[in-house]
Amino acid sequence: MKKTFRTVTALALAAAVGLLTGCAANAAGTTEQAASDLHTVRVGLMTGLPDQYAVYIGTEEGIFEKYGIYAETNEYAAGINTIDAIANGTEDTGILADFAAVNRIGNTLDATNLVLFSELSLNETNNGGLYVPPEYAGDLKSLDGTEGWLTQIGTVWEYYNWQAQTYIGLDPAKQNVVQIDSMQTGIALAQQGGGTAVVASGANAKRFEESGWVLAASSQDIGIKTGIYLTTTREYLAAHQEDLANYLRALGESITYINDHLEDSAARVEAKFGLDAEDFKESWTSYTFELGFTEAGAAHLDEVNAWAYGEGKYDTAYNIRDFIDTSAAEIAFPDNVTYNK
């Protein structure tokens, strides 16, 4: 049996998705003019990921200004859009999940100018895991060949599904995939009785539970680890090393501020982006933040890179460490750089 794919988009489920809470509101880039004594860093923010909230709260609190940085932001729907903007010079920096980073570099080896210059978060996912309709929970092998695993193709969820399928003892090559364009679409599909499995965490996990699905295997059981990294271009890093170091310092202090003022920050995020405050707290606290670049962070990229090449995501094997440059991180957080070049 060959792996099959079916695509479900938000348009196909617009009525159901519209009923969901927790969707970040569309936001244009910041409109404030950079002060003449601040250094502008153009930041591509991915909708609903933690740097979006850290930059917003940090800017409101004057933290970026304190470090001489004006963060000029624009919002993107997915990692691929963010990385396109960085690669073509529209943005100076942004974040990428582990699979998105190794996949993009692997597919553009001859032309890419991208480098990873810091971790944002690397941790064993401390909540969520594999969610299924109740009828499959008692016998996970009965998922074999069922209607489909909800997946955002081209994202780290492909890797998570592979890990979950391997954990259960299924052949990943023989599983059916339902391609969704967002987790909100997947939640709506689950409410309508579609799909048979998904890997979810944070607020998304809560929504699948509310839709009647149950946790069948925890992220810890499966061994899911999430790595999020900051990226830029070689050219920008060479010319703006101090700016990126100060951006990292400001980002780190903003994260600390949110951790120390979680209730207030959640209320402000809800007012600004339309994200339910409880959902924000659920998602935010699922991350373990640490800026810098650790050997563990590089080793995790090695693992994802080996998997992606083995799965045929790109044709040429390469060393992801050739695309790591810790020079800015060493300025900002020297004690947090343990990466072995």
XYZ file of C-alpha atoms in Angstrom:
341
model
C 0.000 0.000 0.000
C 1.478 3.341 -1.024
C 1.268 6.455 1.064
C -1.588 8.651 -0.150
C -2.245 12.343 0.288
C -5.485 14.283 0.575
C -5.562 18.057 0.951
C -7.963 19.991 3.145
C -7.750 23.781 3.181
C -9.191 26.442 5.421
C -11.509 27.571 2.630
C -13.111 24.150 2.540
C -13.823 24.426 6.250
C -14.325 28.166 6.551
C -17.566 27.974 8.483
C -16.139 25.584 11.071
C -12.821 27.320 11.391
C -14.581 30.618 11.918
C -16.055 29.245 15.108
C -12.675 28.416 16.597
C -11.008 30.634 19.126
C -7.299 31.101 19.497
C -6.511 32.188 15.918
C -4.072 35.052 15.727
C -5.451 38.126 14.011
C -3.853 39.389 10.821
C -1.474 42.185 11.573
C 0.400 44.447 9.259
C 3.970 45.372 9.980
C 4.628 47.880 12.721
C 3.847 51.422 11.673
C 6.047 53.327 14.111
C 8.924 55.186 12.573
C 12.346 54.139 13.765
C 14.075 56.758 15.845
C 17.187 58.148 14.211
C 19.461 56.828 16.940
C 18.171 53.253 16.727
C 19.406 50.505 14.426
C 16.590 48.996 12.360
C 16.410 45.214 12.166
C 13.696 43.949 9.820
C 12.094 40.925 11.483
C 9.869 38.385 9.754
C 7.457 37.046 12.364
C 5.523 33.824 11.874
C 1.900 34.009 12.990
C 1.381 32.504 16.420
C 4.985 31.623 17.246
C 6.685 32.917 20.389
C 8.962 35.534 18.833
C 5.873 37.391 17.578
C 4.739 37.920 21.142
C 8.213 38.552 22.564
C 8.928 41.284 20.002
C 5.534 42.896 20.607
C 5.777 42.930 24.401
C 9.470 43.851 24.312
C 8.812 46.794 22.012
C 5.919 47.986 24.172
C 8.143 47.800 27.255
C 10.998 49.710 25.604
C 13.350 46.740 25.809
C 14.433 46.812 22.159
C 14.968 50.564 22.366
C 17.118 49.991 25.449
C 19.463 47.882 23.303
C 19.465 50.388 20.454
C 17.228 48.300 18.202
C 14.097 49.234 16.264
C 12.397 45.967 15.298
C 10.525 46.633 12.064
C 8.151 43.688 11.822
C 6.034 41.980 9.207
C 3.890 38.907 9.783
C 3.996 35.725 7.688
C 1.670 32.747 7.710
C 4.321 30.015 7.559
C 8.026 29.341 7.851
C 8.455 29.034 4.106
C 7.201 32.600 3.648
C 9.518 33.878 6.363
C 12.563 32.174 4.917
C 11.743 33.412 1.406
C 11.647 36.964 2.717
C 15.015 36.576 4.451
C 16.632 34.920 1.439
C 15.490 37.650 -0.960
C 16.486 40.490 1.354
C 13.001 41.676 2.339
C 13.659 40.759 5.989
C 16.887 40.557 7.996
C 16.015 37.768 10.408
C 13.290 35.394 11.582
C 12.831 31.961 13.141
C 12.598 28.506 11.637
C 11.794 25.110 13.070
C 14.432 22.410 12.688
C 12.934 20.586 9.691
C 12.146 23.795 7.808
C 15.765 24.889 8.191
C 17.435 21.688 7.050
C 14.893 21.170 4.260
C 15.282 24.652 2.783
C 19.070 24.530 2.892
C 19.115 20.994 1.489
C 16.965 22.020 -1.456
C 18.992 25.155 -2.277
C 22.553 24.042 -1.560
C 24.060 25.650 -4.644
C 22.429 29.020 -4.104
C 21.571 29.530 -0.433
C 23.099 32.320 1.633
C 21.246 31.376 4.819
C 22.852 30.730 8.185
C 21.482 29.824 11.607
C 22.922 32.126 14.257
C 21.120 31.219 17.489
C 18.710 28.800 19.071
C 15.464 30.182 20.406
C 14.172 26.979 21.976
C 15.299 23.368 22.120
C 13.347 21.104 24.383
C 11.549 17.848 24.750
C 7.951 18.849 24.169
C 6.510 18.859 27.672
C 2.848 18.530 26.768
C 0.650 17.087 24.066
C 1.571 14.189 21.839
C -0.394 11.865 19.545
C -4.147 12.532 19.502
C -6.669 10.120 17.957
C -10.432 9.553 17.969
C -11.362 7.433 21.028
C -11.984 4.270 19.037
C -8.283 3.991 18.162
C -6.838 4.773 21.586
C -6.882 1.197 22.862
C -5.109 -0.282 19.845
C -2.837 2.195 18.095
C -1.805 -0.335 15.470
C -5.384 -0.182 14.221
C -4.382 3.226 12.781
C -2.497 1.353 10.071
C -3.864 2.437 6.695
C -6.718 4.505 8.120
C -8.137 7.675 6.605
C -5.182 9.810 7.430
C -2.678 11.589 9.615
C -3.315 15.334 9.685
C -0.130 16.952 8.412
C 1.188 20.299 7.229
C 3.399 19.161 4.362
C 6.821 20.797 4.292
C 6.839 21.452 8.032
C 8.248 19.727 11.079
C 4.928 17.895 11.530
C 6.073 15.454 8.844
C 8.946 14.520 11.141
C 6.683 14.295 14.185
C 4.324 11.953 12.334
C 7.245 9.759 11.326
C 8.369 9.596 14.950
C 4.864 8.695 16.161
C 4.347 6.073 13.464
C 7.726 4.515 14.218
C 6.933 4.537 17.944
C 3.682 2.642 17.299
C 5.405 0.185 14.972
C 3.718 1.271 11.730
C 5.459 1.578 8.378
C 5.476 5.358 7.693
C 5.651 4.752 3.938
C 2.257 3.030 4.037
C 0.309 5.619 6.008
C -2.239 7.965 4.472
C -1.848 11.704 4.887
C -4.470 14.436 4.996
C -2.656 17.651 4.120
C -3.974 20.667 6.020
C -2.968 24.291 5.629
C -3.083 25.070 9.354
C -3.738 23.412 12.678
C -6.999 25.371 12.891
C -8.131 23.592 9.732
C -7.147 20.262 11.288
C -9.150 21.009 14.423
C -12.195 21.877 12.353
C -11.771 18.676 10.356
C -11.592 16.640 13.570
C -14.833 18.277 14.733
C -16.468 17.059 11.524
C -15.211 13.485 11.971
C -12.310 13.684 9.540
C -8.763 12.385 9.972
C -7.567 9.713 12.365
C -4.366 10.988 13.999
C -2.428 14.172 14.688
C 0.581 15.238 16.730
C -0.281 18.400 18.651
C 0.852 20.389 21.669
C -0.035 23.524 23.617
C -3.321 25.218 22.780
C -3.758 23.041 19.682
C -3.720 19.900 21.837
C -6.390 21.430 24.052
C -8.564 22.124 21.005
C -8.283 18.542 19.741
C -9.316 17.302 23.192
C -12.313 19.639 23.099
C -13.169 18.122 19.710
C -13.407 14.676 21.312
C -9.977 13.279 20.456
C -7.840 11.722 23.184
C -4.145 11.643 23.997
C -2.903 8.201 22.949
C 0.864 8.672 23.456
C 2.613 11.601 25.099
C 5.333 13.621 23.423
C 7.757 12.288 26.037
C 6.802 8.700 25.215
C 7.327 9.301 21.502
C 10.536 11.262 22.045
C 9.453 14.432 20.267
C 11.898 17.285 20.587
C 11.339 20.709 19.049
C 14.169 22.939 17.883
C 13.561 26.557 16.835
C 16.429 28.607 15.416
C 17.043 32.192 14.331
C 18.274 32.646 10.792
C 19.733 35.409 8.648
C 21.980 35.662 5.601
C 25.753 35.425 5.617
C 25.961 38.911 4.159
C 23.710 40.510 6.754
C 25.474 38.784 9.645
C 28.877 39.925 8.401
C 27.714 43.538 8.119
C 25.435 43.694 11.188
C 26.922 41.361 13.776
C 26.462 43.851 16.636
C 22.891 44.615 15.613
C 21.987 40.929 15.681
C 23.756 40.512 19.026
C 21.696 43.378 20.456
C 18.547 41.969 18.890
C 19.272 38.680 20.688
C 19.832 40.511 23.986
C 16.538 42.380 23.597
C 14.688 39.205 22.623
C 16.083 37.396 25.654
C 15.072 40.162 28.054
C 11.609 40.308 26.471
C 11.158 36.567 27.022
C 12.181 36.989 30.653
C 9.716 39.852 31.036
C 6.837 37.713 29.718
C 7.820 34.845 32.027
C 7.837 37.230 34.980
C 4.558 38.943 33.988
C 2.681 36.077 32.357
C -0.860 37.078 33.317
C -0.463 40.680 32.200
C 1.368 39.648 29.024
C -1.375 37.146 28.153
C -4.038 39.833 28.517
C -2.056 42.208 26.288
C -1.501 39.522 23.644
C -5.228 38.750 23.666
C -6.099 42.425 23.167
C -3.558 42.867 20.375
C -3.800 39.608 18.420
C -7.141 38.106 19.421
C -5.477 35.031 20.909
C -7.294 33.773 23.985
C -5.180 34.544 27.062
C -5.405 30.984 28.394
C -4.380 29.592 25.011
C -1.419 31.952 24.951
C -0.257 30.797 28.370
C -0.696 27.135 27.383
C 1.438 27.591 24.281
C 4.035 29.925 25.788
C 4.786 27.685 28.754
C 5.277 24.685 26.456
C 8.565 26.234 25.295
C 11.901 26.189 27.064
C 13.736 29.280 25.851
C 17.506 29.622 25.646
C 19.316 31.940 23.282
C 22.837 31.027 22.181
C 23.898 27.868 20.397
C 24.489 24.590 22.202
C 26.083 21.395 20.993
C 22.745 19.733 21.750
C 21.061 22.171 19.369
C 23.505 21.349 16.601
C 23.235 17.601 17.247
C 19.450 17.844 16.984
C 19.822 19.471 13.570
C 22.169 16.633 12.581
C 19.450 14.114 13.474
C 16.699 15.907 11.554
C 19.018 16.427 8.586
C 19.870 12.712 8.469
C 16.178 11.783 8.603
C 15.183 14.278 5.896
C 17.917 13.122 3.518
C 17.028 9.492 4.185
C 13.386 10.255 3.388
C 14.342 11.794 0.044
C 13.436 15.373 0.967
C 16.537 16.499 -0.981
C 19.008 14.750 -3.252
C 22.409 15.706 -1.847
C 23.746 14.904 1.607
C 25.314 17.881 3.376
C 26.625 18.985 6.774
C 24.164 21.362 8.453
C 27.004 22.639 10.645
C 28.424 24.380 7.591
C 25.407 26.675 7.873
C 25.763 27.625 11.542
C 27.485 30.900 12.488
C 27.540 31.705 16.208
C 29.460 34.989 16.012
C 26.530 37.194 17.091
C 25.422 34.721 19.768
C 28.952 34.664 21.182
C 28.749 38.443 21.655
C 25.285 38.386 23.219
C 25.394 35.195 25.306
C 28.949 33.787 25.356
C 28.166 31.351 28.184
C 25.339 29.840 26.142
C 27.467 28.940 23.122
C 28.753 25.387 23.571
C 28.499 24.378 19.907
C 31.471 22.422 18.614
C 32.343 23.705 15.140
